[in-house]
Amino acid sequence: MEQASAQEETGVNEVSGIISALQAARAKGQVAELQTEDLPEALETAYEIAASQLQEVAAWKIGGANPWSQKVFGNAEVFFGPLAPGEVYVDTAELSLNGLCAPLAEPEIMLEIADPDGDGFARMGLGFEIPASVLPEAVKTRLAGQICDRAGAGALWIGAVREFDASALETPFTSTFTHNGGAPVTGRSTDVKGGPLGAAREFLMLARRYGLPVLPGQWIATGGLNPAVAVTPGDQVGFAALGDQVSVTFT
């Protein structure tokens, strides 16, 4: 007898219901009608639910890579979610928050995949990951819920793109993050599990484990160097690290 897939074990109707609830909520920019008992037990099923929501993947965002998020989710491995092409912005002066549910912003190192099987990267940059989870508060802290919700995918902004430099990322570094011209907040690469490069490599290993569609040219948001802050139209965030500096204004 053939082994049942994770979706078969959970139930096709249950899986379809989660996908429909998440897609409907994100389209409306509102909280999904989900409860903790709706979530799958197997992380494999959760990743299948996340992947099923997109026809094309332009980037991946890593979650649970720093101490403050690990404290919330209790994860031993990083988790992650896919982003669609329309959710990724490169070197734009502005980023629209229209339709995003309670958006946040956090500074991250971005890596472009060159060889998914060989853990190779083509380019790197600085950027902001914009979480916009549609999960209800009771579900938001559940690891399976985060994975189903594409790790709270909202948007990804990438700037200061340059050729990949492994040595720059393998050496511990500090960064600064500003919000609306406030005092710079220091971030440390050592707060990201394995550093940004180590987190990206762990993601690639896990993506292979779960059979997810990782391809050359996709970007990876490697984990927050600072805790996320809430953002609204008119806000501006800035990020400096590795000799580069970027900023973006939200509309």
PDB file of C-alpha atoms in Angstrom:
ATOM      1  CA  MET A   1       0.000   0.000   0.000  1.00  0.00           C
ATOM      2  CA  GLU A   2       1.344   3.445  -0.898  1.00  0.00           C
ATOM      3  CA  GLN A   3       2.089   5.810   1.962  1.00  0.00           C
ATOM      4  CA  ALA A   4      -0.502   8.560   2.304  1.00  0.00           C
ATOM      5  CA  SER A   5       0.621  12.132   1.698  1.00  0.00           C
ATOM      6  CA  ALA A   6       0.573  14.662   4.499  1.00  0.00           C
ATOM      7  CA  GLN A   7      -2.495  16.304   2.981  1.00  0.00           C
ATOM      8  CA  GLU A   8      -4.334  12.971   2.814  1.00  0.00           C
ATOM      9  CA  GLU A   9      -3.578  12.317   6.478  1.00  0.00           C
ATOM     10  CA  THR A  10      -4.930  15.727   7.459  1.00  0.00           C
ATOM     11  CA  GLY A  11      -7.918  15.574   5.116  1.00  0.00           C
ATOM     12  CA  VAL A  12      -8.304  17.297   1.767  1.00  0.00           C
ATOM     13  CA  ASN A  13     -11.306  19.311   2.933  1.00  0.00           C
ATOM     14  CA  GLU A  14      -9.459  20.549   6.016  1.00  0.00           C
ATOM     15  CA  VAL A  15      -6.419  21.578   3.976  1.00  0.00           C
ATOM     16  CA  SER A  16      -8.554  23.315   1.348  1.00  0.00           C
ATOM     17  CA  GLY A  17     -10.422  25.134   4.089  1.00  0.00           C
ATOM     18  CA  ILE A  18      -7.221  26.528   5.599  1.00  0.00           C
ATOM     19  CA  ILE A  19      -5.931  27.629   2.190  1.00  0.00           C
ATOM     20  CA  SER A  20      -9.240  29.316   1.336  1.00  0.00           C
ATOM     21  CA  ALA A  21      -9.442  31.088   4.710  1.00  0.00           C
ATOM     22  CA  LEU A  22      -5.892  32.446   4.427  1.00  0.00           C
ATOM     23  CA  GLN A  23      -6.239  33.559   0.811  1.00  0.00           C
ATOM     24  CA  ALA A  24      -9.583  35.264   1.458  1.00  0.00           C
ATOM     25  CA  ALA A  25      -8.222  37.088   4.506  1.00  0.00           C
ATOM     26  CA  ARG A  26      -5.077  38.274   2.737  1.00  0.00           C
ATOM     27  CA  ALA A  27      -7.078  39.488  -0.255  1.00  0.00           C
ATOM     28  CA  LYS A  28      -9.203  41.594   2.104  1.00  0.00           C
ATOM     29  CA  GLY A  29      -6.356  42.636   4.407  1.00  0.00           C
ATOM     30  CA  GLN A  30      -8.126  41.250   7.448  1.00  0.00           C
ATOM     31  CA  VAL A  31      -7.775  38.492  10.035  1.00  0.00           C
ATOM     32  CA  ALA A  32      -8.575  34.966   8.863  1.00  0.00           C
ATOM     33  CA  GLU A  33     -11.395  32.899  10.320  1.00  0.00           C
ATOM     34  CA  LEU A  34      -9.177  30.177  11.773  1.00  0.00           C
ATOM     35  CA  GLN A  35      -8.828  28.544  15.163  1.00  0.00           C
ATOM     36  CA  THR A  36      -5.962  26.600  16.711  1.00  0.00           C
ATOM     37  CA  GLU A  37      -7.815  23.316  16.247  1.00  0.00           C
ATOM     38  CA  ASP A  38      -7.914  23.963  12.486  1.00  0.00           C
ATOM     39  CA  LEU A  39      -4.121  23.750  12.217  1.00  0.00           C
ATOM     40  CA  PRO A  40      -2.384  20.605  10.947  1.00  0.00           C
ATOM     41  CA  GLU A  41      -0.212  18.629  13.345  1.00  0.00           C
ATOM     42  CA  ALA A  42       2.496  17.827  10.800  1.00  0.00           C
ATOM     43  CA  LEU A  43       4.813  20.641   9.683  1.00  0.00           C
ATOM     44  CA  GLU A  44       5.037  18.899   6.309  1.00  0.00           C
ATOM     45  CA  THR A  45       1.333  19.557   5.827  1.00  0.00           C
ATOM     46  CA  ALA A  46       1.748  23.173   6.913  1.00  0.00           C
ATOM     47  CA  TYR A  47       4.466  23.713   4.290  1.00  0.00           C
ATOM     48  CA  GLU A  48       2.258  22.096   1.631  1.00  0.00           C
ATOM     49  CA  ILE A  49      -0.516  24.524   2.576  1.00  0.00           C
ATOM     50  CA  ALA A  50       1.875  27.480   2.282  1.00  0.00           C
ATOM     51  CA  ALA A  51       3.251  26.368  -1.087  1.00  0.00           C
ATOM     52  CA  SER A  52      -0.232  25.708  -2.473  1.00  0.00           C
ATOM     53  CA  GLN A  53      -1.172  29.373  -2.112  1.00  0.00           C
ATOM     54  CA  LEU A  54       1.225  30.613  -4.828  1.00  0.00           C
ATOM     55  CA  GLN A  55       1.648  29.769  -8.485  1.00  0.00           C
ATOM     56  CA  GLU A  56       5.116  31.356  -8.634  1.00  0.00           C
ATOM     57  CA  VAL A  57       7.700  32.049  -5.932  1.00  0.00           C
ATOM     58  CA  ALA A  58      10.014  35.069  -6.114  1.00  0.00           C
ATOM     59  CA  ALA A  59      11.461  34.986  -2.610  1.00  0.00           C
ATOM     60  CA  TRP A  60      11.466  33.225   0.740  1.00  0.00           C
ATOM     61  CA  LYS A  61      11.326  34.749   4.203  1.00  0.00           C
ATOM     62  CA  ILE A  62      12.889  33.035   7.196  1.00  0.00           C
ATOM     63  CA  GLY A  63      11.225  33.154  10.605  1.00  0.00           C
ATOM     64  CA  GLY A  64      12.299  32.033  14.042  1.00  0.00           C
ATOM     65  CA  ALA A  65      15.946  32.890  13.380  1.00  0.00           C
ATOM     66  CA  ASN A  66      16.572  35.209  16.335  1.00  0.00           C
ATOM     67  CA  PRO A  67      16.187  34.905  20.122  1.00  0.00           C
ATOM     68  CA  TRP A  68      13.102  37.110  20.407  1.00  0.00           C
ATOM     69  CA  SER A  69      11.107  35.137  17.834  1.00  0.00           C
ATOM     70  CA  GLN A  70      12.369  31.761  19.081  1.00  0.00           C
ATOM     71  CA  LYS A  71      11.054  32.705  22.520  1.00  0.00           C
ATOM     72  CA  VAL A  72       7.586  33.138  21.009  1.00  0.00           C
ATOM     73  CA  PHE A  73       7.473  30.091  18.733  1.00  0.00           C
ATOM     74  CA  GLY A  74       9.728  27.660  20.604  1.00  0.00           C
ATOM     75  CA  ASN A  75      11.244  26.453  17.344  1.00  0.00           C
ATOM     76  CA  ALA A  76      14.472  24.448  17.149  1.00  0.00           C
ATOM     77  CA  GLU A  77      14.828  24.946  13.383  1.00  0.00           C
ATOM     78  CA  VAL A  78      14.094  28.080  11.395  1.00  0.00           C
ATOM     79  CA  PHE A  79      10.787  28.134   9.548  1.00  0.00           C
ATOM     80  CA  PHE A  80       9.958  29.964   6.336  1.00  0.00           C
ATOM     81  CA  GLY A  81       7.370  31.026   3.815  1.00  0.00           C
ATOM     82  CA  PRO A  82       7.217  31.877   0.092  1.00  0.00           C
ATOM     83  CA  LEU A  83       6.482  35.293  -1.434  1.00  0.00           C
ATOM     84  CA  ALA A  84       4.928  35.976  -4.828  1.00  0.00           C
ATOM     85  CA  PRO A  85       6.569  38.220  -7.454  1.00  0.00           C
ATOM     86  CA  GLY A  86       4.090  41.005  -6.698  1.00  0.00           C
ATOM     87  CA  GLU A  87       5.183  41.001  -3.061  1.00  0.00           C
ATOM     88  CA  VAL A  88       8.867  41.694  -3.805  1.00  0.00           C
ATOM     89  CA  TYR A  89      10.253  45.178  -4.507  1.00  0.00           C
ATOM     90  CA  VAL A  90      13.816  45.983  -5.579  1.00  0.00           C
ATOM     91  CA  ASP A  91      15.330  49.468  -5.177  1.00  0.00           C
ATOM     92  CA  THR A  92      12.028  51.350  -5.174  1.00  0.00           C
ATOM     93  CA  ALA A  93      11.746  54.661  -3.327  1.00  0.00           C
ATOM     94  CA  GLU A  94       8.368  53.691  -1.883  1.00  0.00           C
ATOM     95  CA  LEU A  95       6.477  50.582  -0.846  1.00  0.00           C
ATOM     96  CA  SER A  96       2.690  50.505  -0.620  1.00  0.00           C
ATOM     97  CA  LEU A  97       1.126  49.025   2.513  1.00  0.00           C
ATOM     98  CA  ASN A  98      -2.298  49.010   0.893  1.00  0.00           C
ATOM     99  CA  GLY A  99      -4.168  45.819   1.683  1.00  0.00           C
ATOM    100  CA  LEU A 100      -1.641  44.522   4.223  1.00  0.00           C
ATOM    101  CA  CYS A 101      -2.941  43.390   7.597  1.00  0.00           C
ATOM    102  CA  ALA A 102      -1.186  45.131  10.536  1.00  0.00           C
ATOM    103  CA  PRO A 103       2.172  45.421   8.704  1.00  0.00           C
ATOM    104  CA  LEU A 104       5.508  45.452  10.511  1.00  0.00           C
ATOM    105  CA  ALA A 105       9.049  46.121   9.260  1.00  0.00           C
ATOM    106  CA  GLU A 106      12.381  44.606  10.189  1.00  0.00           C
ATOM    107  CA  PRO A 107      15.858  44.944   8.638  1.00  0.00           C
ATOM    108  CA  GLU A 108      17.417  41.840   7.116  1.00  0.00           C
ATOM    109  CA  ILE A 109      20.279  40.722   4.904  1.00  0.00           C
ATOM    110  CA  MET A 110      18.971  39.490   1.546  1.00  0.00           C
ATOM    111  CA  LEU A 111      20.620  36.725  -0.494  1.00  0.00           C
ATOM    112  CA  GLU A 112      19.861  35.730  -4.091  1.00  0.00           C
ATOM    113  CA  ILE A 113      20.033  32.006  -4.786  1.00  0.00           C
ATOM    114  CA  ALA A 114      22.452  30.828  -7.484  1.00  0.00           C
ATOM    115  CA  ASP A 115      22.560  27.080  -6.806  1.00  0.00           C
ATOM    116  CA  PRO A 116      19.916  25.652  -4.448  1.00  0.00           C
ATOM    117  CA  ASP A 117      21.613  22.256  -4.306  1.00  0.00           C
ATOM    118  CA  GLY A 118      25.104  23.598  -3.689  1.00  0.00           C
ATOM    119  CA  ASP A 119      24.071  26.327  -1.235  1.00  0.00           C
ATOM    120  CA  GLY A 120      25.471  28.928  -3.652  1.00  0.00           C
ATOM    121  CA  PHE A 121      24.448  32.581  -3.829  1.00  0.00           C
ATOM    122  CA  ALA A 122      24.782  35.121  -6.650  1.00  0.00           C
ATOM    123  CA  ARG A 123      24.067  38.499  -5.040  1.00  0.00           C
ATOM    124  CA  MET A 124      23.328  40.049  -1.674  1.00  0.00           C
ATOM    125  CA  GLY A 125      21.681  43.206  -0.426  1.00  0.00           C
ATOM    126  CA  LEU A 126      20.109  45.051   2.460  1.00  0.00           C
ATOM    127  CA  GLY A 127      16.376  45.143   2.861  1.00  0.00           C
ATOM    128  CA  PHE A 128      13.225  45.150   4.899  1.00  0.00           C
ATOM    129  CA  GLU A 129      10.912  42.246   5.453  1.00  0.00           C
ATOM    130  CA  ILE A 130       7.313  43.362   5.980  1.00  0.00           C
ATOM    131  CA  PRO A 131       5.400  40.770   8.007  1.00  0.00           C
ATOM    132  CA  ALA A 132       1.639  41.070   7.634  1.00  0.00           C
ATOM    133  CA  SER A 133       0.162  37.983   9.237  1.00  0.00           C
ATOM    134  CA  VAL A 134      -3.550  37.372   8.848  1.00  0.00           C
ATOM    135  CA  LEU A 135      -3.641  34.892  11.731  1.00  0.00           C
ATOM    136  CA  PRO A 136      -5.877  35.563  14.756  1.00  0.00           C
ATOM    137  CA  GLU A 137      -3.909  36.342  17.940  1.00  0.00           C
ATOM    138  CA  ALA A 138      -4.649  32.909  19.429  1.00  0.00           C
ATOM    139  CA  VAL A 139      -3.199  31.204  16.347  1.00  0.00           C
ATOM    140  CA  LYS A 140      -0.345  33.618  15.619  1.00  0.00           C
ATOM    141  CA  THR A 141       2.052  32.085  18.157  1.00  0.00           C
ATOM    142  CA  ARG A 142       1.563  28.543  16.858  1.00  0.00           C
ATOM    143  CA  LEU A 143       4.418  27.331  14.666  1.00  0.00           C
ATOM    144  CA  ALA A 144       2.126  25.389  12.318  1.00  0.00           C
ATOM    145  CA  GLY A 145      -0.020  28.496  11.950  1.00  0.00           C
ATOM    146  CA  GLN A 146       2.951  30.655  11.014  1.00  0.00           C
ATOM    147  CA  ILE A 147       4.055  28.157   8.386  1.00  0.00           C
ATOM    148  CA  CYS A 148       0.551  27.854   6.904  1.00  0.00           C
ATOM    149  CA  ASP A 149       0.416  31.666   6.744  1.00  0.00           C
ATOM    150  CA  ARG A 150       3.629  31.754   4.671  1.00  0.00           C
ATOM    151  CA  ALA A 151       5.487  32.937   7.807  1.00  0.00           C
ATOM    152  CA  GLY A 152       3.257  36.006   7.891  1.00  0.00           C
ATOM    153  CA  ALA A 153       4.209  37.066   4.371  1.00  0.00           C
ATOM    154  CA  GLY A 154       3.390  40.646   3.441  1.00  0.00           C
ATOM    155  CA  ALA A 155       6.151  42.170   1.325  1.00  0.00           C
ATOM    156  CA  LEU A 156       9.898  42.248   0.824  1.00  0.00           C
ATOM    157  CA  TRP A 157      11.987  45.294  -0.101  1.00  0.00           C
ATOM    158  CA  ILE A 158      15.571  44.837  -1.360  1.00  0.00           C
ATOM    159  CA  GLY A 159      18.239  47.478  -2.005  1.00  0.00           C
ATOM    160  CA  ALA A 160      22.015  48.015  -2.161  1.00  0.00           C
ATOM    161  CA  VAL A 161      22.296  44.882  -4.312  1.00  0.00           C
ATOM    162  CA  ARG A 162      25.852  43.741  -4.987  1.00  0.00           C
ATOM    163  CA  GLU A 163      27.854  40.631  -5.756  1.00  0.00           C
ATOM    164  CA  PHE A 164      27.737  37.962  -3.071  1.00  0.00           C
ATOM    165  CA  ASP A 165      30.599  38.259  -0.587  1.00  0.00           C
ATOM    166  CA  ALA A 166      30.809  35.279   1.756  1.00  0.00           C
ATOM    167  CA  SER A 167      33.682  36.716   3.780  1.00  0.00           C
ATOM    168  CA  ALA A 168      31.641  39.823   4.669  1.00  0.00           C
ATOM    169  CA  LEU A 169      28.842  37.661   6.055  1.00  0.00           C
ATOM    170  CA  GLU A 170      31.045  35.115   7.815  1.00  0.00           C
ATOM    171  CA  THR A 171      32.617  37.853   9.947  1.00  0.00           C
ATOM    172  CA  PRO A 172      30.328  39.103  12.766  1.00  0.00           C
ATOM    173  CA  PHE A 173      29.040  42.623  12.082  1.00  0.00           C
ATOM    174  CA  THR A 174      26.719  45.226  13.557  1.00  0.00           C
ATOM    175  CA  SER A 175      23.979  47.212  11.853  1.00  0.00           C
ATOM    176  CA  THR A 176      21.722  50.176  12.586  1.00  0.00           C
ATOM    177  CA  PHE A 177      17.976  50.459  12.080  1.00  0.00           C
ATOM    178  CA  THR A 178      15.997  53.703  12.166  1.00  0.00           C
ATOM    179  CA  HIS A 179      12.262  54.369  12.137  1.00  0.00           C
ATOM    180  CA  ASN A 180      10.943  57.837  11.286  1.00  0.00           C
ATOM    181  CA  GLY A 181      14.260  59.486  12.035  1.00  0.00           C
ATOM    182  CA  GLY A 182      14.438  58.177  15.588  1.00  0.00           C
ATOM    183  CA  ALA A 183      17.601  57.123  17.387  1.00  0.00           C
ATOM    184  CA  PRO A 184      19.438  54.332  15.537  1.00  0.00           C
ATOM    185  CA  VAL A 185      18.961  50.874  17.065  1.00  0.00           C
ATOM    186  CA  THR A 186      21.949  48.536  16.875  1.00  0.00           C
ATOM    187  CA  GLY A 187      21.564  45.042  15.451  1.00  0.00           C
ATOM    188  CA  ARG A 188      24.061  42.180  15.522  1.00  0.00           C
ATOM    189  CA  SER A 189      24.577  39.446  12.957  1.00  0.00           C
ATOM    190  CA  THR A 190      25.227  37.032  15.821  1.00  0.00           C
ATOM    191  CA  ASP A 191      21.581  37.414  16.877  1.00  0.00           C
ATOM    192  CA  VAL A 192      20.562  35.552  13.710  1.00  0.00           C
ATOM    193  CA  LYS A 193      20.929  31.787  14.060  1.00  0.00           C
ATOM    194  CA  GLY A 194      24.230  30.880  12.396  1.00  0.00           C
ATOM    195  CA  GLY A 195      24.439  34.452  11.130  1.00  0.00           C
ATOM    196  CA  PRO A 196      22.529  35.469   7.983  1.00  0.00           C
ATOM    197  CA  LEU A 197      24.532  33.034   5.859  1.00  0.00           C
ATOM    198  CA  GLY A 198      24.028  30.157   8.278  1.00  0.00           C
ATOM    199  CA  ALA A 199      20.289  30.821   8.459  1.00  0.00           C
ATOM    200  CA  ALA A 200      20.061  30.827   4.650  1.00  0.00           C
ATOM    201  CA  ARG A 201      21.922  27.531   4.422  1.00  0.00           C
ATOM    202  CA  GLU A 202      19.643  25.990   7.037  1.00  0.00           C
ATOM    203  CA  PHE A 203      16.643  27.182   5.034  1.00  0.00           C
ATOM    204  CA  LEU A 204      17.974  25.532   1.859  1.00  0.00           C
ATOM    205  CA  MET A 205      18.505  22.264   3.722  1.00  0.00           C
ATOM    206  CA  LEU A 206      14.980  22.330   5.131  1.00  0.00           C
ATOM    207  CA  ALA A 207      13.456  23.313   1.775  1.00  0.00           C
ATOM    208  CA  ARG A 208      15.060  20.253   0.223  1.00  0.00           C
ATOM    209  CA  ARG A 209      13.693  18.124   3.065  1.00  0.00           C
ATOM    210  CA  TYR A 210      10.151  19.336   2.417  1.00  0.00           C
ATOM    211  CA  GLY A 211      10.467  19.249  -1.383  1.00  0.00           C
ATOM    212  CA  LEU A 212       9.717  22.936  -1.889  1.00  0.00           C
ATOM    213  CA  PRO A 213      10.280  24.802  -5.188  1.00  0.00           C
ATOM    214  CA  VAL A 214      13.575  26.617  -4.486  1.00  0.00           C
ATOM    215  CA  LEU A 215      15.098  27.981  -7.707  1.00  0.00           C
ATOM    216  CA  PRO A 216      17.999  30.180  -8.859  1.00  0.00           C
ATOM    217  CA  GLY A 217      17.089  33.866  -8.879  1.00  0.00           C
ATOM    218  CA  GLN A 218      14.836  33.690  -5.848  1.00  0.00           C
ATOM    219  CA  TRP A 219      15.738  35.870  -2.867  1.00  0.00           C
ATOM    220  CA  ILE A 220      16.006  34.866   0.776  1.00  0.00           C
ATOM    221  CA  ALA A 221      15.235  37.235   3.652  1.00  0.00           C
ATOM    222  CA  THR A 222      17.619  35.758   6.202  1.00  0.00           C
ATOM    223  CA  GLY A 223      16.052  36.834   9.508  1.00  0.00           C
ATOM    224  CA  GLY A 224      15.554  40.036  11.466  1.00  0.00           C
ATOM    225  CA  LEU A 225      18.578  41.820  12.899  1.00  0.00           C
ATOM    226  CA  ASN A 226      16.213  43.841  15.106  1.00  0.00           C
ATOM    227  CA  PRO A 227      12.713  43.250  16.444  1.00  0.00           C
ATOM    228  CA  ALA A 228      10.024  44.341  13.996  1.00  0.00           C
ATOM    229  CA  VAL A 229       8.215  47.673  14.383  1.00  0.00           C
ATOM    230  CA  ALA A 230       4.683  48.546  13.335  1.00  0.00           C
ATOM    231  CA  VAL A 231       4.518  50.779  10.240  1.00  0.00           C
ATOM    232  CA  THR A 232       1.823  52.905   8.631  1.00  0.00           C
ATOM    233  CA  PRO A 233       1.658  55.015   5.444  1.00  0.00           C
ATOM    234  CA  GLY A 234       4.063  57.960   5.695  1.00  0.00           C
ATOM    235  CA  ASP A 235       6.592  56.094   7.827  1.00  0.00           C
ATOM    236  CA  GLN A 236      10.217  55.743   6.730  1.00  0.00           C
ATOM    237  CA  VAL A 237      12.733  53.104   7.792  1.00  0.00           C
ATOM    238  CA  GLY A 238      16.497  53.056   7.304  1.00  0.00           C
ATOM    239  CA  PHE A 239      19.079  50.294   7.523  1.00  0.00           C
ATOM    240  CA  ALA A 240      22.867  50.456   7.453  1.00  0.00           C
ATOM    241  CA  ALA A 241      25.243  47.473   7.436  1.00  0.00           C
ATOM    242  CA  LEU A 242      28.298  46.092   5.648  1.00  0.00           C
ATOM    243  CA  GLY A 243      29.262  49.550   4.376  1.00  0.00           C
ATOM    244  CA  ASP A 244      25.900  50.198   2.686  1.00  0.00           C
ATOM    245  CA  GLN A 245      22.811  52.163   3.667  1.00  0.00           C
ATOM    246  CA  VAL A 246      19.210  52.003   2.415  1.00  0.00           C
ATOM    247  CA  SER A 247      15.866  53.537   3.233  1.00  0.00           C
ATOM    248  CA  VAL A 248      12.285  53.274   2.019  1.00  0.00           C
ATOM    249  CA  THR A 249       9.102  55.248   2.602  1.00  0.00           C
ATOM    250  CA  PHE A 250       5.758  53.509   3.065  1.00  0.00           C
ATOM    251  CA  THR A 251       2.655  54.752   1.314  1.00  0.00           C
TER     252      THR A 251
END
